[in-house]
Short mmCIF file of C-alpha atoms in Angstrom, two decimals:
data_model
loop_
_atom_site.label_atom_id
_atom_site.label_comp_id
_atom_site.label_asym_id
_atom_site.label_seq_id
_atom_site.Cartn_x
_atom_site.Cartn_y
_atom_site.Cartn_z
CA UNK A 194 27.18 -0.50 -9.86
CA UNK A 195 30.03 -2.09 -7.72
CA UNK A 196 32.07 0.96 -7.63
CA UNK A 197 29.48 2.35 -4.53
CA UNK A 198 29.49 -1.05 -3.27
CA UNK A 199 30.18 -0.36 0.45
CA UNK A 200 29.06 3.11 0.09
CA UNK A 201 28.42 3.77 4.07
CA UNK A 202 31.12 2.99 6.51
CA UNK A 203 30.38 0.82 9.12
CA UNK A 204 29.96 3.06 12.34
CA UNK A 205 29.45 0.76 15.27
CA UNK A 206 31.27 -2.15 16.84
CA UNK A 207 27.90 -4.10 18.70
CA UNK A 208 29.22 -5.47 21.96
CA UNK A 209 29.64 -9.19 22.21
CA UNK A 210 26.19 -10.72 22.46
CA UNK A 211 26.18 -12.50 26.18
CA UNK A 212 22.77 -14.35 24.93
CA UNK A 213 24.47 -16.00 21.82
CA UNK A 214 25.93 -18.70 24.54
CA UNK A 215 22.26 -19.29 25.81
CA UNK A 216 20.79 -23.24 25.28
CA UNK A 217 18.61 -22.36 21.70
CA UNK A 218 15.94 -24.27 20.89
CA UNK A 219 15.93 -27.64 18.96
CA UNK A 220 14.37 -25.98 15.65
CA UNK A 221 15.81 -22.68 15.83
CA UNK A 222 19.11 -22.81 14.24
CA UNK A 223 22.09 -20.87 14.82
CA UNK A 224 21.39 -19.96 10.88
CA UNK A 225 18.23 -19.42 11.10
CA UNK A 226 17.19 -16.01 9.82
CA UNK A 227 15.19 -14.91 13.69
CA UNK A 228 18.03 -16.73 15.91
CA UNK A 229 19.47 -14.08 16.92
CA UNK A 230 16.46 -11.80 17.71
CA UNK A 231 14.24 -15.24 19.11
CA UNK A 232 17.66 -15.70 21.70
CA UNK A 233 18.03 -11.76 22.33
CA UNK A 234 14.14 -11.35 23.51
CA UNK A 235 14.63 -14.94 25.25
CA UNK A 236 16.94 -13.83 27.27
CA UNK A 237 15.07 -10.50 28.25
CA UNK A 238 12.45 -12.96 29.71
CA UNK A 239 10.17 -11.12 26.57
CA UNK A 240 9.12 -14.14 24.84
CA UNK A 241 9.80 -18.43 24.98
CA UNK A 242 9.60 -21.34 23.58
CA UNK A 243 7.44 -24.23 24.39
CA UNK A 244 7.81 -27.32 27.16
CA UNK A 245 9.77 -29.41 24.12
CA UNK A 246 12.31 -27.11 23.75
CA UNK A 247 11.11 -25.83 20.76
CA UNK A 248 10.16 -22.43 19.43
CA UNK A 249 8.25 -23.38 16.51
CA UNK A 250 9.17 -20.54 14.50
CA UNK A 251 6.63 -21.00 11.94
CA UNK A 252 3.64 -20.98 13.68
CA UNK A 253 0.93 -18.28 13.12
CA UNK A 254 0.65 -15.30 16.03
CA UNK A 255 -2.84 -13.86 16.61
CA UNK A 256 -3.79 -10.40 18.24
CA UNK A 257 -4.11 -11.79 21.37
CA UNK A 258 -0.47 -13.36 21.39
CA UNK A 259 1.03 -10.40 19.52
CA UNK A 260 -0.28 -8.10 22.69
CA UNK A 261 1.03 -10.09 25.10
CA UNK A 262 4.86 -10.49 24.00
CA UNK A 263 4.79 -6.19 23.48
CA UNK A 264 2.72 -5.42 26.95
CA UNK A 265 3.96 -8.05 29.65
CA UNK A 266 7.74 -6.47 29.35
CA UNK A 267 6.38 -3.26 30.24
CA UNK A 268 3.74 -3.42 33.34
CA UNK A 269 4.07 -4.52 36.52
CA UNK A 270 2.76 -7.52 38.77
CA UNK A 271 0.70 -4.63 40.65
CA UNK A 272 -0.84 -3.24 37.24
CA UNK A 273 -1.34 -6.64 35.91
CA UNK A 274 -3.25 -7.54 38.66
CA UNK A 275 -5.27 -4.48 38.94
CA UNK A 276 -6.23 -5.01 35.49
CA UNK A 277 -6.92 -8.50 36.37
CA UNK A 278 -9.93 -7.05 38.72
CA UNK A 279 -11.63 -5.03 36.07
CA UNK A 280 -14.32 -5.20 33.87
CA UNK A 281 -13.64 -5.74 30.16
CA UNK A 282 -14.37 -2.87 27.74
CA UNK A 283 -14.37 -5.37 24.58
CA UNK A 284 -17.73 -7.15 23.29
CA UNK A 285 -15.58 -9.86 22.52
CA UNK A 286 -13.55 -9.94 25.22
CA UNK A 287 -14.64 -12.17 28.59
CA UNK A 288 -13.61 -11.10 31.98
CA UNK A 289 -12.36 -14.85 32.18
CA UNK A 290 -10.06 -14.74 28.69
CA UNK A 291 -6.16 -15.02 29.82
CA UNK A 292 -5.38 -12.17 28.00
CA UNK A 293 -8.02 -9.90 29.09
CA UNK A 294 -5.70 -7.84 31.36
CA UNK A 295 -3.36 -7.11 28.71
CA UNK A 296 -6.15 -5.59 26.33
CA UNK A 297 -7.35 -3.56 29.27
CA UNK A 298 -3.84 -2.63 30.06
CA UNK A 299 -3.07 -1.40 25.92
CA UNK A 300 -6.59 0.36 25.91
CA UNK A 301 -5.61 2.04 28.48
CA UNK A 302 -1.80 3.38 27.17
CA UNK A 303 -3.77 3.99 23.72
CA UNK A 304 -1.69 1.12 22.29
CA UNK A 305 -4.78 -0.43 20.81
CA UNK A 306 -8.33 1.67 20.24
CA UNK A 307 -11.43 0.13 22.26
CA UNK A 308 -14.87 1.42 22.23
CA UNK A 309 -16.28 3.38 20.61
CA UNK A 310 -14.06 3.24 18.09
CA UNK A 311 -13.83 -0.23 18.39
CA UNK A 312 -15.97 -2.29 19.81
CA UNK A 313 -14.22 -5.83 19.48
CA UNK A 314 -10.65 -6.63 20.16
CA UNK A 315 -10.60 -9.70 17.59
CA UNK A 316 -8.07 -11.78 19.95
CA UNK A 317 -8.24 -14.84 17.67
CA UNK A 318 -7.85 -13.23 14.61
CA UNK A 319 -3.96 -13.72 12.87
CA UNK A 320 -2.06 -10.47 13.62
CA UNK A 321 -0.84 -8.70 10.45
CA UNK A 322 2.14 -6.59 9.95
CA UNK A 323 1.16 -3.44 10.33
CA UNK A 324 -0.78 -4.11 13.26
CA UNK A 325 1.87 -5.39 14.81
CA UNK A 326 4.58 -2.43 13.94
CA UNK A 327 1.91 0.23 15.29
CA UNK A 328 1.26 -2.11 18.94
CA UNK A 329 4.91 -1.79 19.67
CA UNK A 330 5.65 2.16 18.23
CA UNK A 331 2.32 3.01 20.48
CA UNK A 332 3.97 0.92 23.58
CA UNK A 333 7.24 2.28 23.50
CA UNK A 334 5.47 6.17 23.45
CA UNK A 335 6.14 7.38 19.89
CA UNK A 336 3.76 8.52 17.68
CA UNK A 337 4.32 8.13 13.77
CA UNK A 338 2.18 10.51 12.88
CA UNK A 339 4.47 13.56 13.88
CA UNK A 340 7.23 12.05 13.10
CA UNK A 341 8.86 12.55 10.14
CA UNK A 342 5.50 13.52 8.63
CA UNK A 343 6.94 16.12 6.27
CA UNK A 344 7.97 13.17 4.12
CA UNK A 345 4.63 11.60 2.75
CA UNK A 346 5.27 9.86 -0.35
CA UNK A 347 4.25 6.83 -1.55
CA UNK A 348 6.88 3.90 -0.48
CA UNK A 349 6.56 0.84 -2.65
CA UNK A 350 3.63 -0.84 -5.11
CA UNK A 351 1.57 -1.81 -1.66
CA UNK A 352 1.41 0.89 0.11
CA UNK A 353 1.21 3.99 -2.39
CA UNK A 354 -1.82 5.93 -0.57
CA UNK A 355 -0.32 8.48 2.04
CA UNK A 356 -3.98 8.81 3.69
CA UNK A 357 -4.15 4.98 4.59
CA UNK A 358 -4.44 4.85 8.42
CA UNK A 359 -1.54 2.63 8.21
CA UNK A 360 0.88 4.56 6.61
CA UNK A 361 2.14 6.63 9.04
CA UNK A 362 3.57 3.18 11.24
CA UNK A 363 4.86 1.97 7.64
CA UNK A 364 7.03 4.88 7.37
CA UNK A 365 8.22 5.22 10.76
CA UNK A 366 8.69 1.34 10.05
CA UNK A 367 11.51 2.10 7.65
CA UNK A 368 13.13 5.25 9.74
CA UNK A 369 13.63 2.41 12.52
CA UNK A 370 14.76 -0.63 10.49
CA UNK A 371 11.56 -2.72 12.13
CA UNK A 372 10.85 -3.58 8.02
CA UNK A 373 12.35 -3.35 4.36
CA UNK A 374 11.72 -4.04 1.29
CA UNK A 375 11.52 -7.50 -0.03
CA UNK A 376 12.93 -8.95 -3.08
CA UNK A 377 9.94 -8.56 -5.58
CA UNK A 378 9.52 -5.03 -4.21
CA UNK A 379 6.61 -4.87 -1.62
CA UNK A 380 6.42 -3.81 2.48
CA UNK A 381 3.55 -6.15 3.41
CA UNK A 382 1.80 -4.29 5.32
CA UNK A 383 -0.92 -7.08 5.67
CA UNK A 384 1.39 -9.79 5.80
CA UNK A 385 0.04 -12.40 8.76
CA UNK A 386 2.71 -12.76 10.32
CA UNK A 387 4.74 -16.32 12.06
CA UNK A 388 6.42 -15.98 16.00
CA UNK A 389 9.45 -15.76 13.75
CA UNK A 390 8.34 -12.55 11.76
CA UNK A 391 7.09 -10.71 15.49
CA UNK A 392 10.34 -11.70 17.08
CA UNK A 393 12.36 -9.71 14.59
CA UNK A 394 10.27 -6.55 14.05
CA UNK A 395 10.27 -6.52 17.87
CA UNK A 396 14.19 -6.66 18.27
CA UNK A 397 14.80 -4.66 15.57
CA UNK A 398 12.81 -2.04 17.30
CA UNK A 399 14.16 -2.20 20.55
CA UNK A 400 17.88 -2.40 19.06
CA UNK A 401 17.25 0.77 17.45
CA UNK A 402 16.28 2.08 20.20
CA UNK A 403 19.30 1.61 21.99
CA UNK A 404 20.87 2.93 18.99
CA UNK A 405 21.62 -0.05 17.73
CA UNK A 406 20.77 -0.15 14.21
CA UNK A 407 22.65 2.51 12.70
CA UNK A 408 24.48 0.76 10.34
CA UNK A 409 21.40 -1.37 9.36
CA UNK A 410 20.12 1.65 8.09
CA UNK A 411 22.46 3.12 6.33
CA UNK A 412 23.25 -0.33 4.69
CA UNK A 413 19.79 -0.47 3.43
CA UNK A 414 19.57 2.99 2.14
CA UNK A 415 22.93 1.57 0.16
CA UNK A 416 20.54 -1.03 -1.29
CA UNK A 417 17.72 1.29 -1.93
CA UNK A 418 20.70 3.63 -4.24
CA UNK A 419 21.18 0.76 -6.13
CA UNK A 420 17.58 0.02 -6.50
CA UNK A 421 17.14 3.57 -8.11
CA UNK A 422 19.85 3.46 -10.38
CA UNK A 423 18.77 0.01 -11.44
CA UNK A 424 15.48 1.33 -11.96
CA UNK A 425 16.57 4.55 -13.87
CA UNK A 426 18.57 3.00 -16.09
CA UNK A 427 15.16 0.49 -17.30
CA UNK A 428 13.07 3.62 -17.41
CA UNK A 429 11.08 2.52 -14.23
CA UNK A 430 10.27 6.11 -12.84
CA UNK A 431 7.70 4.76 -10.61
CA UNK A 432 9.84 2.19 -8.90
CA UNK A 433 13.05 4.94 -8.62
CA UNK A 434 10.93 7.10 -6.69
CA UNK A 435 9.64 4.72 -4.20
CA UNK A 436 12.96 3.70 -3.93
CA UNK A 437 14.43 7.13 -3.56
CA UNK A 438 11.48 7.73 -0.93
CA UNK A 439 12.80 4.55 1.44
CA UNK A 440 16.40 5.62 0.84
CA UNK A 441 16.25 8.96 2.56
CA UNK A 442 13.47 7.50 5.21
CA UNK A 443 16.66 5.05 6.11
CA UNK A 444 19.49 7.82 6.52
CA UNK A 445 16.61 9.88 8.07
CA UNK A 446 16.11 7.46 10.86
CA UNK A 447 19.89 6.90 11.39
CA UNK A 448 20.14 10.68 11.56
CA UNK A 449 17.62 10.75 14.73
CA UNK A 450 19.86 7.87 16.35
CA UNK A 451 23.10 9.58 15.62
CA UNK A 452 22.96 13.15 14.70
CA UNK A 453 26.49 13.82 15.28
CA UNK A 454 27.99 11.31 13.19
CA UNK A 455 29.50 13.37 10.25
CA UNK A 456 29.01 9.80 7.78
CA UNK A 457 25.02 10.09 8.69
CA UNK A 458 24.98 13.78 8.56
CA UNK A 459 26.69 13.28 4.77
CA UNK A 460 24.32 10.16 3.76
CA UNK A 461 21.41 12.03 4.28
CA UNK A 462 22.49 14.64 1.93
CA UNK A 463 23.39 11.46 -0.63
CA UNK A 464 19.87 10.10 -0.40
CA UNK A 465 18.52 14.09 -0.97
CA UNK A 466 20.09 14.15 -3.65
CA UNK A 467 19.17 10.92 -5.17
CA UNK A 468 15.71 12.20 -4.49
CA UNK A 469 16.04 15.33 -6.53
CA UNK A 470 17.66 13.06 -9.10
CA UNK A 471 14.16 11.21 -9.60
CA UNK A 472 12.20 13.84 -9.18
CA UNK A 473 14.40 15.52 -12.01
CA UNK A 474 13.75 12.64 -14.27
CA UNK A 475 9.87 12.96 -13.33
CA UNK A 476 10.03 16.38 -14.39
CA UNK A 477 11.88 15.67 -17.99
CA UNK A 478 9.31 12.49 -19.14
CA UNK A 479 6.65 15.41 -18.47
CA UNK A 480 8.98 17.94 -20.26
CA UNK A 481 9.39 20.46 -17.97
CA UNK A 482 12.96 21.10 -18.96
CA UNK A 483 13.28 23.93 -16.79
CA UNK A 484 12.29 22.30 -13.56
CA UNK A 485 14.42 19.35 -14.32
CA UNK A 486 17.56 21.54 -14.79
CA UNK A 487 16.78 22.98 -11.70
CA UNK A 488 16.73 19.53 -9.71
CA UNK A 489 19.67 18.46 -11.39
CA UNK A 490 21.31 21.33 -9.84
CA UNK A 491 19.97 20.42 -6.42
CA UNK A 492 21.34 17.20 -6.35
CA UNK A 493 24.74 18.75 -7.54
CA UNK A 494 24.87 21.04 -4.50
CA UNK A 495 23.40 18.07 -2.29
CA UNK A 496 26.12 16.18 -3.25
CA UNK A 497 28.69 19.05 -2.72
CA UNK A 498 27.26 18.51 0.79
CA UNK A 499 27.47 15.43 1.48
CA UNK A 500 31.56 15.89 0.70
CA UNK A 501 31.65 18.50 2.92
CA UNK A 502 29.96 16.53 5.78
CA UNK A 503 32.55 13.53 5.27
CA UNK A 504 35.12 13.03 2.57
CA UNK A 505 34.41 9.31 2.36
CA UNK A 506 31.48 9.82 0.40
CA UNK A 507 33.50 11.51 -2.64
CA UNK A 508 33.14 8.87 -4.53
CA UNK A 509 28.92 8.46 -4.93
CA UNK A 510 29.28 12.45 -4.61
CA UNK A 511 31.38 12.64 -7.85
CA UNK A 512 28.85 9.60 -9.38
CA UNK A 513 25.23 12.07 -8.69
CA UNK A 514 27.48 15.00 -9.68
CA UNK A 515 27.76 13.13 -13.40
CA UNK A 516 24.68 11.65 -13.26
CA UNK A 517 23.36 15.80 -12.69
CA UNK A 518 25.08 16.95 -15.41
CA UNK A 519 24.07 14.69 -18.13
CA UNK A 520 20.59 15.14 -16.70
CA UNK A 521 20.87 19.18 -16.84
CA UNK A 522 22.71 18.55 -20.69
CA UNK A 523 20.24 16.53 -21.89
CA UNK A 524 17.48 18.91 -20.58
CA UNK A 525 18.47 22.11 -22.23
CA UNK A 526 19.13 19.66 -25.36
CA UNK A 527 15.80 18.98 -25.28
CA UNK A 528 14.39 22.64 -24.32
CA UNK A 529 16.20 23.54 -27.66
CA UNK A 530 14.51 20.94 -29.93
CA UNK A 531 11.15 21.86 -28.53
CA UNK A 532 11.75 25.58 -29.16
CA UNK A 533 12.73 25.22 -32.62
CA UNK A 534 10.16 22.92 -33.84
#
């Protein structure tokens, strides 16, 4: 697989980070795998460390906390205030909790749901995952369930049903970079998460917002081609597809930052066709020969595509263009035997 090693150009030279020269704290290492969100959000005043001069990276983040570091960034002294005065909407919420303005603040914005739908807040409770991911996508005014929603497909072996309430902020997750897959093949979404875990899904957010994150993207969705052909060549059919699924939510998302660059225009055509590839595979273990012909010619043309949109992606376009026609070979191969038995 080395040959498409490198498959996506790098697009974007990041400015020198000013906040890399800030003081760190004493157990946050320049190596560490958050330092360089933990400093970036430090030095947007969006989160700190504690009196010692530590950040304690590992510790546990409840709801409560989790609010706070997405809302405080965004209101205003006035607002805070204001919310200071009123009444709580929460059973388990006291006019007298420190956080108490923040929840009444997110109700509010319709980053969190209150009463009736919910009638307790659970402050205390240890913020998982997804939670998290939707708290910031609601903040920041986006709303995962239009977008992208004509792609609903299972993603990995935790989150295959498309009607969870969750799945929406899972997928537009991946279209943002915020999370990927992990090494045994799962997204978490229930993972309780450390001040470590929040500080990254946060800055990956807010970098790809600014556009940022392009080339995150596209790198994973260069892991995610490897993952399928892995995959296909051990049979795994399941796996492929919820690896072909991620790989075009990846090029997708770097196609809403940068719809003009011709190498994002051409990967998403790359990961389409990977798609059909799998699907085309799906189709011949259930012997529909025909349909799997057909796919293999979609990827073909994909592929064609993707050449057309930038040159630089020859190379994996020649490699699906193969792959294709042994698939559509094999197929009619196949079609044959069955015919004549």
């Amino acid at each position: 697989m080395r040959h498409i090693s490198l498959l996506f150009l790098a697009l974007i030279a990041l400015p020198t980070s000013s906040y890399a020269q800030e003081e760190s704290f004493s157990d946050l290492p320049s190596d560490h795998y958050a330092h360089e969100a933990v400093m970036y959000l430090k030095s947007q005043g969006i989160i700190s460390g504690y009196s010692d001069g530590t950040f304690k990276p590992d510790n546990q983040v409840n709801r409560a906390e989790a609010l706070k570091i997405i809302v405080a960034p965004l209101i205003t002294d006035e607002q805070l205030d204001q919310a200071k005065q009123a009444n709580t909407a929460f059973a388990d919420v006291s006019n007298t909790d420190w956080y108490k303005p923040y929840v009444a603040l997110a109700r509010v914005a319709g980053i969190i749901d209150g009463p009736p739908e919910k009638e307790n807040f659970n402050g205390s409770n240890p913020v998982i995952k997804v939670e998290f991911m939707k708290m910031v996508q609601e903040a920041f005014g986006k709303d995962p369930k239009k977008s992208f929603s004509e792609i609903v497909l299972p993603l990995s072996h935790d989150v295959t049903n498309t009607d969870e309430w969750y799945y929406p902020y899972m997928r537009y997750g991946i279209t943002t970079s915020m999370t990927m897959i992990s090494a045994d093949g799962t997204l978490d979404p229930g993972k309780q998460l450390s001040r470590a875990e929040t500080a990254v899904i946060l800055y990956r957010f807010i970098m790809y917002e600014q556009q940022r994150r392009t080339q995150a993207l596209l790198s994973e969705a260069e892991s995610e081609i490897l993952i399928i052909l892995a995959f296909l060549e051990q049979n795994n059919i399941v796996e492929a597809e919820f690896a072909s699924a991620r790989a075009l939510l990846s090029t997708r998302g770097a196609h809403a930052s940068k719809p003009d660059e011709s190498i994002v225009q051409g990967a998403v055509k790359i990961t389409e066709a990977f798609r059909a590839l799998v699907r085309g595979y799906r189709a011949g273990v259930n012997q529909d020969f025909d349909e799997t012909i057909r796919l293999a010619g979609e990827a073909w043309n994909l592929s064609d595509r993707a050449t057309a949109k930038n040159s630089e992606l020859k190379k994996i376009a020649d490699q699906v263009q193969a792959i294709s026609k042994n698939m559509a070979n094999s197929a009619r191969e196949q079609k044959k035997e069955a015919l004549e038995r």
